[in-house]
Short mmCIF file of C-alpha atoms and ligand atoms in Angstrom, two decimals:
data_model
loop_
_atom_site.label_atom_id
_atom_site.label_comp_id
_atom_site.label_asym_id
_atom_site.label_seq_id
_atom_site.Cartn_x
_atom_site.Cartn_y
_atom_site.Cartn_z
CA MET L 18 -179.08 90.19 19.45
CA ILE L 19 -178.77 86.80 17.83
CA ARG L 20 -178.67 85.03 21.19
CA LYS L 21 -181.78 86.90 22.32
CA ALA L 22 -183.66 86.22 19.08
CA ALA L 23 -182.82 82.51 19.24
CA ARG L 24 -183.59 82.28 22.95
CA ASP L 25 -186.95 84.03 22.56
CA PHE L 26 -187.81 81.76 19.65
CA ALA L 27 -186.86 78.66 21.67
CA THR L 28 -188.88 79.76 24.70
CA ASN L 29 -191.95 81.02 22.88
CA GLU L 30 -192.16 78.69 19.88
CA LEU L 31 -190.27 75.51 20.73
CA LEU L 32 -190.84 74.91 24.42
CA PRO L 33 -194.64 74.62 24.15
CA GLY L 34 -195.26 71.16 22.76
CA VAL L 35 -191.67 69.91 22.80
CA ILE L 36 -192.52 66.97 25.10
CA GLU L 37 -195.47 65.91 22.98
CA ARG L 38 -193.56 66.21 19.70
CA ASP L 39 -190.80 64.04 21.18
CA GLU L 40 -193.23 61.45 22.50
CA LYS L 41 -195.29 61.22 19.31
CA MET L 42 -192.32 61.64 16.93
CA LYS L 43 -194.20 64.56 15.42
CA TYR L 44 -192.21 66.52 12.83
CA PRO L 45 -192.01 70.21 13.89
CA ALA L 46 -193.38 71.52 10.59
CA GLU L 47 -194.82 74.78 11.94
CA GLN L 48 -191.72 75.49 14.02
CA VAL L 49 -189.39 74.88 11.07
CA LYS L 50 -191.47 77.26 8.97
CA LYS L 51 -191.07 79.95 11.65
CA LEU L 52 -187.36 79.21 11.85
CA ALA L 53 -187.17 79.90 8.12
CA ASP L 54 -189.04 83.21 8.59
CA LEU L 55 -186.44 84.15 11.18
CA GLY L 56 -183.71 83.50 8.60
CA PHE L 57 -182.13 80.69 10.63
CA LEU L 58 -182.19 78.04 7.93
CA GLY L 59 -179.66 79.81 5.75
CA MET L 60 -177.94 82.00 8.33
CA MET L 61 -174.50 81.99 6.76
CA ALA L 62 -175.48 81.95 3.09
CA ASP L 63 -174.82 85.01 0.98
CA PRO L 64 -177.82 87.43 0.91
CA ARG L 65 -177.56 87.28 -2.90
CA TYR L 66 -178.97 83.76 -2.57
CA GLY L 67 -181.49 84.63 0.14
CA GLY L 68 -179.19 83.86 3.06
CA GLY L 69 -178.62 85.85 6.24
CA GLY L 70 -174.96 86.66 5.49
CA MET L 71 -173.98 86.02 9.09
CA ASP L 72 -170.75 84.55 10.41
CA THR L 73 -170.18 81.13 11.93
CA ILE L 74 -169.92 82.55 15.48
CA SER L 75 -173.50 83.82 15.14
CA TYR L 76 -174.54 80.40 13.93
CA VAL L 77 -172.93 78.70 16.95
CA ILE L 78 -174.79 81.08 19.28
CA ALA L 79 -178.14 80.45 17.60
CA MET L 80 -177.56 76.68 17.54
CA GLU L 81 -176.71 76.70 21.27
CA GLU L 82 -179.89 78.54 22.24
CA ILE L 83 -182.19 76.45 20.09
CA SER L 84 -180.58 73.19 21.24
CA LYS L 85 -181.16 74.11 24.88
CA VAL L 86 -184.81 73.45 24.18
CA ASP L 87 -185.31 71.34 21.06
CA SER L 88 -182.56 69.41 19.33
CA SER L 89 -185.03 67.86 16.89
CA VAL L 90 -185.34 71.36 15.42
CA SER L 91 -181.67 72.27 15.74
CA VAL L 92 -180.51 69.21 13.80
CA ILE L 93 -182.73 70.26 10.88
CA MET L 94 -181.19 73.74 11.16
CA SER L 95 -177.65 72.40 11.37
CA VAL L 96 -177.92 70.08 8.34
CA ASN L 97 -179.64 72.70 6.18
CA ASN L 98 -177.14 75.43 7.09
CA SER L 99 -173.79 73.80 7.33
CA LEU L 100 -173.99 70.70 5.16
CA VAL L 101 -176.45 71.63 2.43
CA CYS L 102 -176.33 75.44 2.00
CA TRP L 103 -172.64 75.76 2.75
CA GLY L 104 -171.73 72.84 0.49
CA LEU L 105 -173.70 74.28 -2.39
CA GLU L 106 -172.48 77.82 -1.89
CA THR L 107 -168.83 76.80 -1.65
CA TYR L 108 -168.65 74.20 -4.40
CA GLY L 109 -171.77 74.68 -6.55
CA THR L 110 -171.89 76.36 -9.96
CA GLU L 111 -173.70 79.70 -10.32
CA GLU L 112 -176.56 77.88 -12.00
CA GLN L 113 -176.79 75.34 -9.14
CA LYS L 114 -176.78 78.15 -6.59
CA GLN L 115 -179.54 80.06 -8.34
CA LYS L 116 -181.68 77.00 -8.75
CA TYR L 117 -181.09 75.12 -5.48
CA LEU L 118 -179.30 77.27 -2.90
CA ALA L 119 -181.74 80.18 -3.03
CA PRO L 120 -184.89 78.26 -1.95
CA LEU L 121 -182.86 76.25 0.59
CA ALA L 122 -181.28 79.30 2.20
CA LYS L 123 -184.67 80.97 2.49
CA GLY L 124 -186.06 77.77 4.03
CA GLU L 125 -188.68 77.44 1.30
CA LYS L 126 -187.24 73.97 0.79
CA ILE L 127 -185.35 71.73 3.20
CA GLY L 128 -182.19 69.90 2.16
CA ALA L 129 -180.64 66.61 3.22
CA PHE L 130 -177.10 65.20 3.08
CA CYS L 131 -176.89 61.59 1.94
CA LEU L 132 -173.53 59.98 2.72
CA SER L 133 -174.20 57.17 5.24
CA GLU L 134 -175.18 53.74 4.00
CA PRO L 135 -176.00 50.43 5.66
CA GLU L 136 -172.31 49.50 5.37
CA ALA L 137 -170.68 52.91 5.13
CA GLY L 138 -171.01 55.08 8.21
CA SER L 139 -167.59 55.82 9.68
CA ASP L 140 -165.95 53.96 6.79
CA ALA L 141 -167.28 56.57 4.40
CA THR L 142 -165.05 55.69 1.45
CA SER L 143 -166.87 52.32 1.09
CA GLN L 144 -169.81 53.72 -0.85
CA ARG L 145 -172.05 51.03 -2.38
CA THR L 146 -174.38 53.52 -4.06
CA THR L 147 -173.35 53.77 -7.67
CA ALA L 148 -173.61 56.53 -10.24
CA VAL L 149 -172.79 55.21 -13.69
CA ASP L 150 -171.78 57.74 -16.34
CA LYS L 151 -174.24 57.51 -19.24
CA GLY L 152 -173.01 60.46 -21.29
CA ASP L 153 -175.32 63.36 -20.56
CA HIS L 154 -176.46 61.90 -17.21
CA TYR L 155 -175.52 59.49 -14.42
CA LEU L 156 -177.68 56.53 -13.42
CA LEU L 157 -177.95 56.48 -9.64
CA ASN L 158 -178.70 53.30 -7.66
CA GLY L 159 -178.43 52.58 -3.95
CA THR L 160 -179.73 53.19 -0.44
CA LYS L 161 -178.76 55.86 2.08
CA ASN L 162 -179.48 55.41 5.79
CA TRP L 163 -180.34 57.58 8.80
CA ILE L 164 -180.88 60.66 6.66
CA THR L 165 -181.89 63.73 8.67
CA SER L 166 -184.89 65.40 6.99
CA GLY L 167 -185.00 62.37 4.67
CA GLY L 168 -188.80 62.50 4.45
CA THR L 169 -189.32 66.25 4.18
CA ALA L 170 -186.35 67.28 2.07
CA LYS L 171 -186.95 68.36 -1.49
CA VAL L 172 -183.25 68.40 -2.35
CA TYR L 173 -180.69 65.72 -1.52
CA LEU L 174 -176.91 66.00 -1.79
CA VAL L 175 -175.94 62.40 -2.59
CA MET L 176 -172.51 60.80 -2.59
CA ALA L 177 -172.06 57.80 -4.91
CA GLN L 178 -169.31 55.69 -6.43
CA SER L 179 -168.74 56.21 -10.16
CA SER L 180 -165.43 54.31 -10.63
CA VAL L 181 -164.78 51.53 -8.10
CA GLU L 182 -161.20 51.11 -9.35
CA LEU L 183 -160.41 54.71 -8.30
CA GLY L 184 -161.54 54.15 -4.71
CA HIS L 185 -162.52 57.37 -2.92
CA ARG L 186 -161.27 59.36 -5.93
CA GLY L 187 -164.11 57.79 -7.94
CA ILE L 188 -166.84 59.14 -5.67
CA ASN L 189 -169.08 61.94 -6.95
CA ALA L 190 -171.50 64.27 -5.18
CA PHE L 191 -174.84 65.06 -6.83
CA ILE L 192 -177.85 67.29 -6.33
CA VAL L 193 -180.93 65.08 -6.56
CA GLU L 194 -184.52 66.25 -6.41
CA ARG L 195 -187.06 64.41 -4.29
CA ASP L 196 -189.63 64.41 -7.08
CA TRP L 197 -187.49 62.68 -9.68
CA ALA L 198 -188.53 59.23 -10.86
CA GLY L 199 -186.87 56.44 -8.87
CA VAL L 200 -186.42 58.37 -5.61
CA SER L 201 -188.28 56.86 -2.64
CA VAL L 202 -188.24 57.21 1.12
CA GLY L 203 -188.49 54.51 3.82
CA ALA L 204 -190.43 54.67 7.09
CA LYS L 205 -189.50 57.22 9.74
CA GLU L 206 -186.97 55.82 12.24
CA ASN L 207 -188.17 55.37 15.83
CA LYS L 208 -185.22 56.84 17.69
CA LEU L 209 -183.88 57.13 21.26
CA GLY L 210 -183.57 60.92 21.00
CA ILE L 211 -184.23 63.79 18.58
CA ARG L 212 -187.43 61.84 18.03
CA ALA L 213 -189.35 64.62 16.27
CA SER L 214 -186.72 65.04 13.56
CA ASP L 215 -187.39 63.28 10.37
CA THR L 216 -184.89 60.43 9.92
CA HIS L 217 -185.39 58.04 7.02
CA SER L 218 -183.66 55.75 4.56
CA VAL L 219 -183.67 57.19 1.06
CA MET L 220 -183.62 54.86 -1.92
CA PHE L 221 -182.50 55.59 -5.47
CA GLN L 222 -183.47 53.24 -8.25
CA ASP L 223 -182.28 54.04 -11.77
CA VAL L 224 -182.50 57.76 -11.04
CA LYS L 225 -181.32 59.87 -13.97
CA VAL L 226 -179.12 62.65 -12.66
CA PRO L 227 -178.19 65.28 -15.28
CA LYS L 228 -174.47 65.96 -15.61
CA GLN L 229 -175.00 69.58 -14.58
CA ASN L 230 -176.13 68.33 -11.15
CA ARG L 231 -172.72 66.93 -10.24
CA ILE L 232 -170.96 69.09 -7.63
CA GLY L 233 -167.39 69.94 -8.56
CA GLU L 234 -165.09 68.02 -10.86
CA GLU L 235 -165.47 64.31 -11.60
CA GLY L 236 -164.27 62.40 -8.50
CA PHE L 237 -164.57 65.36 -6.11
CA GLY L 238 -167.42 63.76 -4.09
CA PHE L 239 -165.43 62.34 -1.18
CA LYS L 240 -163.48 65.55 -0.64
CA PHE L 241 -166.76 67.43 -0.89
CA ALA L 242 -168.22 65.24 1.85
CA MET L 243 -165.16 65.61 4.11
CA LYS L 244 -164.88 69.35 3.69
CA THR L 245 -168.57 69.87 4.22
CA LEU L 246 -168.60 67.62 7.30
CA SER L 247 -165.75 69.62 8.86
CA GLY L 248 -168.12 72.58 8.98
CA GLY L 249 -171.11 70.41 9.90
CA ARG L 250 -169.22 69.25 12.96
CA ILE L 251 -169.17 72.83 14.26
CA GLY L 252 -172.97 72.78 14.04
CA ILE L 253 -173.27 69.48 15.91
CA ALA L 254 -170.69 70.59 18.51
CA SER L 255 -172.87 73.67 19.10
CA GLN L 256 -175.92 71.47 19.37
CA ALA L 257 -174.14 69.37 22.02
CA LEU L 258 -173.11 72.59 23.79
CA GLY L 259 -176.73 73.70 23.83
CA ILE L 260 -177.96 70.38 25.21
CA ALA L 261 -175.38 70.60 28.02
CA ALA L 262 -176.15 74.26 28.73
CA GLY L 263 -179.91 73.57 28.72
CA ALA L 264 -179.53 70.71 31.20
CA TYR L 265 -177.27 72.87 33.36
CA GLU L 266 -179.66 75.85 33.44
CA LEU L 267 -182.53 73.57 34.45
CA SER L 268 -180.32 72.08 37.16
CA VAL L 269 -179.35 75.46 38.60
CA GLU L 270 -183.00 76.51 38.72
CA TYR L 271 -184.18 73.23 40.25
CA SER L 272 -181.44 73.18 42.88
CA LYS L 273 -182.69 76.52 44.21
CA GLN L 274 -186.27 75.26 44.50
CA ARG L 275 -185.92 71.75 45.79
CA LYS L 276 -185.42 71.30 49.53
CA ALA L 277 -183.86 68.31 51.28
CA PHE L 278 -182.54 67.89 54.80
CA GLY L 279 -183.99 71.27 55.79
CA LYS L 280 -182.41 73.43 53.08
CA GLN L 281 -182.34 74.09 49.35
CA ILE L 282 -180.29 71.39 47.68
CA SER L 283 -178.11 74.17 46.18
CA GLU L 284 -176.80 74.69 49.71
CA HIS L 285 -175.38 71.16 49.78
CA GLN L 286 -171.79 71.00 48.67
CA ALA L 287 -172.40 67.76 46.74
CA ILE L 288 -174.81 69.68 44.48
CA GLN L 289 -172.64 72.79 44.32
CA PHE L 290 -169.71 70.75 43.07
CA LYS L 291 -171.83 69.08 40.41
CA LEU L 292 -172.91 72.52 39.17
CA ALA L 293 -169.33 73.78 39.28
CA ASP L 294 -168.13 70.86 37.13
CA MET L 295 -170.96 71.40 34.67
CA ALA L 296 -170.21 75.11 34.38
CA THR L 297 -166.50 74.47 33.81
CA GLU L 298 -166.98 71.87 31.11
CA ILE L 299 -169.67 73.87 29.32
CA GLU L 300 -167.49 76.97 29.19
CA ALA L 301 -164.61 74.92 27.75
CA ALA L 302 -166.93 73.38 25.13
CA ARG L 303 -168.28 76.81 24.19
CA LEU L 304 -164.78 78.20 23.69
CA LEU L 305 -163.83 75.22 21.49
CA CYS L 306 -166.93 75.83 19.37
CA PHE L 307 -166.10 79.54 19.09
CA LYS L 308 -162.51 78.77 18.14
CA ALA L 309 -163.55 76.41 15.34
CA ALA L 310 -166.13 78.95 14.13
CA TRP L 311 -163.63 81.78 14.28
CA LEU L 312 -161.04 79.83 12.26
CA LYS L 313 -163.72 79.09 9.65
CA ASP L 314 -164.69 82.76 9.49
CA GLN L 315 -161.01 83.67 9.05
CA HIS L 316 -160.75 81.18 6.14
CA LYS L 317 -158.11 79.21 8.07
CA ASP L 318 -157.98 75.43 8.36
CA TYR L 319 -160.67 74.41 10.85
CA SER L 320 -160.88 70.66 10.35
CA LEU L 321 -158.88 69.82 13.50
CA ALA L 322 -160.64 72.53 15.53
CA SER L 323 -164.07 71.27 14.54
CA SER L 324 -163.18 67.70 15.56
CA LEU L 325 -161.82 68.95 18.89
CA ALA L 326 -165.02 70.90 19.48
CA LYS L 327 -167.30 68.04 18.47
CA VAL L 328 -165.66 65.27 20.46
CA PHE L 329 -165.42 67.41 23.58
CA ALA L 330 -168.81 69.10 23.42
CA SER L 331 -170.66 65.86 22.69
CA GLU L 332 -169.01 64.11 25.62
CA VAL L 333 -169.77 67.09 27.84
CA ALA L 334 -173.41 66.92 26.69
CA MET L 335 -173.55 63.28 27.80
CA ARG L 336 -171.88 63.87 31.18
CA VAL L 337 -173.83 67.01 32.00
CA SER L 338 -177.22 65.65 30.96
CA VAL L 339 -176.70 62.42 32.97
CA GLU L 340 -175.72 64.51 36.01
CA ALA L 341 -178.71 66.78 35.48
CA VAL L 342 -181.05 63.77 35.66
CA GLN L 343 -179.26 62.62 38.83
CA LEU L 344 -179.54 66.05 40.40
CA HIS L 345 -183.29 66.14 39.66
CA GLY L 346 -183.71 62.68 41.26
CA GLY L 347 -187.10 61.07 40.61
CA TYR L 348 -188.30 64.22 38.86
CA GLY L 349 -185.43 63.94 36.44
CA TYR L 350 -186.65 60.56 35.33
CA VAL L 351 -190.05 61.82 34.21
CA LYS L 352 -190.72 63.85 31.08
CA GLU L 353 -192.13 67.05 32.60
CA TYR L 354 -188.74 68.22 33.81
CA HIS L 355 -187.10 68.03 30.35
CA VAL L 356 -183.73 66.69 31.48
CA GLU L 357 -184.45 63.05 30.54
CA ARG L 358 -185.13 64.24 26.96
CA LEU L 359 -181.92 66.23 26.91
CA MET L 360 -180.05 63.11 28.09
CA ARG L 361 -181.57 61.02 25.28
CA ASP L 362 -180.90 63.78 22.74
CA ALA L 363 -177.27 64.11 23.86
CA LYS L 364 -176.31 60.59 22.76
CA ILE L 365 -176.68 61.21 19.05
CA THR L 366 -174.12 64.02 19.14
CA GLN L 367 -171.46 61.37 19.82
CA ILE L 368 -172.58 59.44 16.77
CA TYR L 369 -173.69 61.53 13.80
CA GLU L 370 -171.48 63.63 11.48
CA GLY L 371 -168.56 61.48 12.59
CA THR L 372 -168.57 59.40 15.79
CA SER L 373 -166.35 60.34 18.73
CA GLU L 374 -164.00 57.62 17.47
CA VAL L 375 -163.82 59.24 14.00
CA GLN L 376 -163.05 62.60 15.62
CA ARG L 377 -160.22 60.92 17.52
CA ILE L 378 -158.88 59.53 14.22
CA VAL L 379 -158.87 63.05 12.75
CA ILE L 380 -157.29 64.54 15.91
CA SER L 381 -154.62 61.86 16.38
CA ARG L 382 -153.60 62.01 12.70
CA SER L 383 -153.09 65.73 13.13
CA VAL L 384 -151.16 65.28 16.36
CA LEU L 385 -148.87 62.69 14.79
CA SER L 386 -148.37 64.29 11.38
N1 COS H 29 -160.83 67.73 4.10
C1 COS H 29 -160.42 67.47 2.85
N2 COS H 29 -160.01 66.25 2.45
C2 COS H 29 -160.02 65.27 3.35
C3 COS H 29 -160.44 65.47 4.68
C4 COS H 29 -160.86 66.78 5.04
N3 COS H 29 -161.28 67.06 6.27
N4 COS H 29 -160.33 64.30 5.34
C5 COS H 29 -159.87 63.38 4.46
N5 COS H 29 -159.69 64.00 3.27
C6 COS H 29 -159.19 63.36 2.05
C7 COS H 29 -157.80 62.81 2.23
O1 COS H 29 -156.81 63.80 2.02
C8 COS H 29 -157.74 61.71 1.20
O2 COS H 29 -157.50 62.25 -0.07
P1 COS H 29 -156.15 61.89 -0.89
O3 COS H 29 -156.10 60.40 -0.93
O4 COS H 29 -156.38 62.52 -2.21
O5 COS H 29 -155.05 62.48 -0.12
C9 COS H 29 -159.17 61.22 1.18
O6 COS H 29 -160.00 62.24 1.69
C10 COS H 29 -159.37 59.95 1.96
O7 COS H 29 -158.97 60.21 3.26
P2 COS H 29 -158.40 59.09 4.22
O8 COS H 29 -157.38 58.26 3.51
O9 COS H 29 -158.00 59.76 5.47
O10 COS H 29 -159.69 58.16 4.42
P3 COS H 29 -160.08 57.12 5.51
O11 COS H 29 -160.81 56.03 4.85
O12 COS H 29 -158.87 56.77 6.35
O13 COS H 29 -161.16 57.89 6.40
C11 COS H 29 -162.15 59.33 8.02
C12 COS H 29 -160.96 59.05 7.10
C13 COS H 29 -162.41 58.17 8.99
C14 COS H 29 -161.73 60.55 8.83
C15 COS H 29 -163.39 59.62 7.16
O14 COS H 29 -163.81 58.51 6.45
C16 COS H 29 -164.56 60.13 7.97
O15 COS H 29 -164.61 61.30 8.34
N6 COS H 29 -165.52 59.23 8.27
C17 COS H 29 -166.74 59.62 8.97
C18 COS H 29 -167.74 60.10 8.02
C19 COS H 29 -168.90 60.67 8.73
O16 COS H 29 -168.81 61.72 9.35
N7 COS H 29 -170.05 60.00 8.61
C20 COS H 29 -171.24 60.48 9.13
C21 COS H 29 -172.11 60.77 7.98
S1 COS H 29 -173.01 62.21 8.07
S2 COS H 29 -174.29 61.87 9.49
#
């Protein structure tokens, strides 16, 4: 049912206009609103807070279907669900959940996750943003980069350094509202892919953050970010899976229509083998996503599984989408056939929420421990 609902939504609501939104970097405001009505912006959150109460497997399925068509929309969905809502639900106080999680899970507000900085992407412990303890509040100063939904979000989860001498144990996580004095947003980034999504720098200048807006104990911020990102990576792995599966489905369809050398190109073994390789890799990526999701649903450790899923699925998305363009030939290189967009969209899945290299750090540490 979830797959069908997501697929119908992608076909009926996302496909029309997806090329134009990509070209013009137009934020999918209407589509995100409908996604909220469908309950997909807080799929896994507890219904007590307006969420859908669904499991992570359902989320993977919905992410796959939506990403087959529009990854600018699915990244908004992924960040809101698995970084923002999940982070708040798991580590927030009851008061924080009532105030912030409820509107976010219902999609009345969009949330953003602010960890990356100009000099702290993979090296996430090197936070330059500071949050100085001033008694009843913290004073927040710094800049966050490449923030998904940075311009539209009303709520930011912000990581900042409160005690440099404590290193990563001095980092805190805060809930910051867009409308507070001192919060400002830079210009929208002009990106290679996921061009319709709203990526901005977010600046904090002497922002007063009340103590009750800290998430968890003093110094819990880095662990909060790592734990939240472990789940986020399942979302991005599913996005990559969807990009690969979308490119593959278009390739199967095209290969049955296009004729060359007197027959459909699907009758040429060179094309058949390309499709066979795509199908094999996509199935493997899907099973890795399901395994990570299943472990999370069973409350088992899923940090390794989510890195395995993300590194593999994102590399499959790259390989499959490049092959899909090749299979489409000249048509693949123009926008109308969608595969060039999928190829551009695929690249980011190897970069955000932990690059492929970061996933290999996580995996190799586990292998060697
Ligand atoms: N869950 C819980 N805790 C974790 C964790 C996880 N998945 N990963 C690391 N930690 C903890 C460690 O246990 C350690 O705590 P203690 O010192 O108390 O034991 C602490 O976090 C620091 O970890 P570590 O020493 O491994 O830090 P490193 O600087 O070596 O960095 C990587 C580890 C590279 C894995 C981490 O910085 C990372 O994931 N970077 C990428 C961040 C990212 O995804 N950026 C994209 C931003 S969102 S688009």
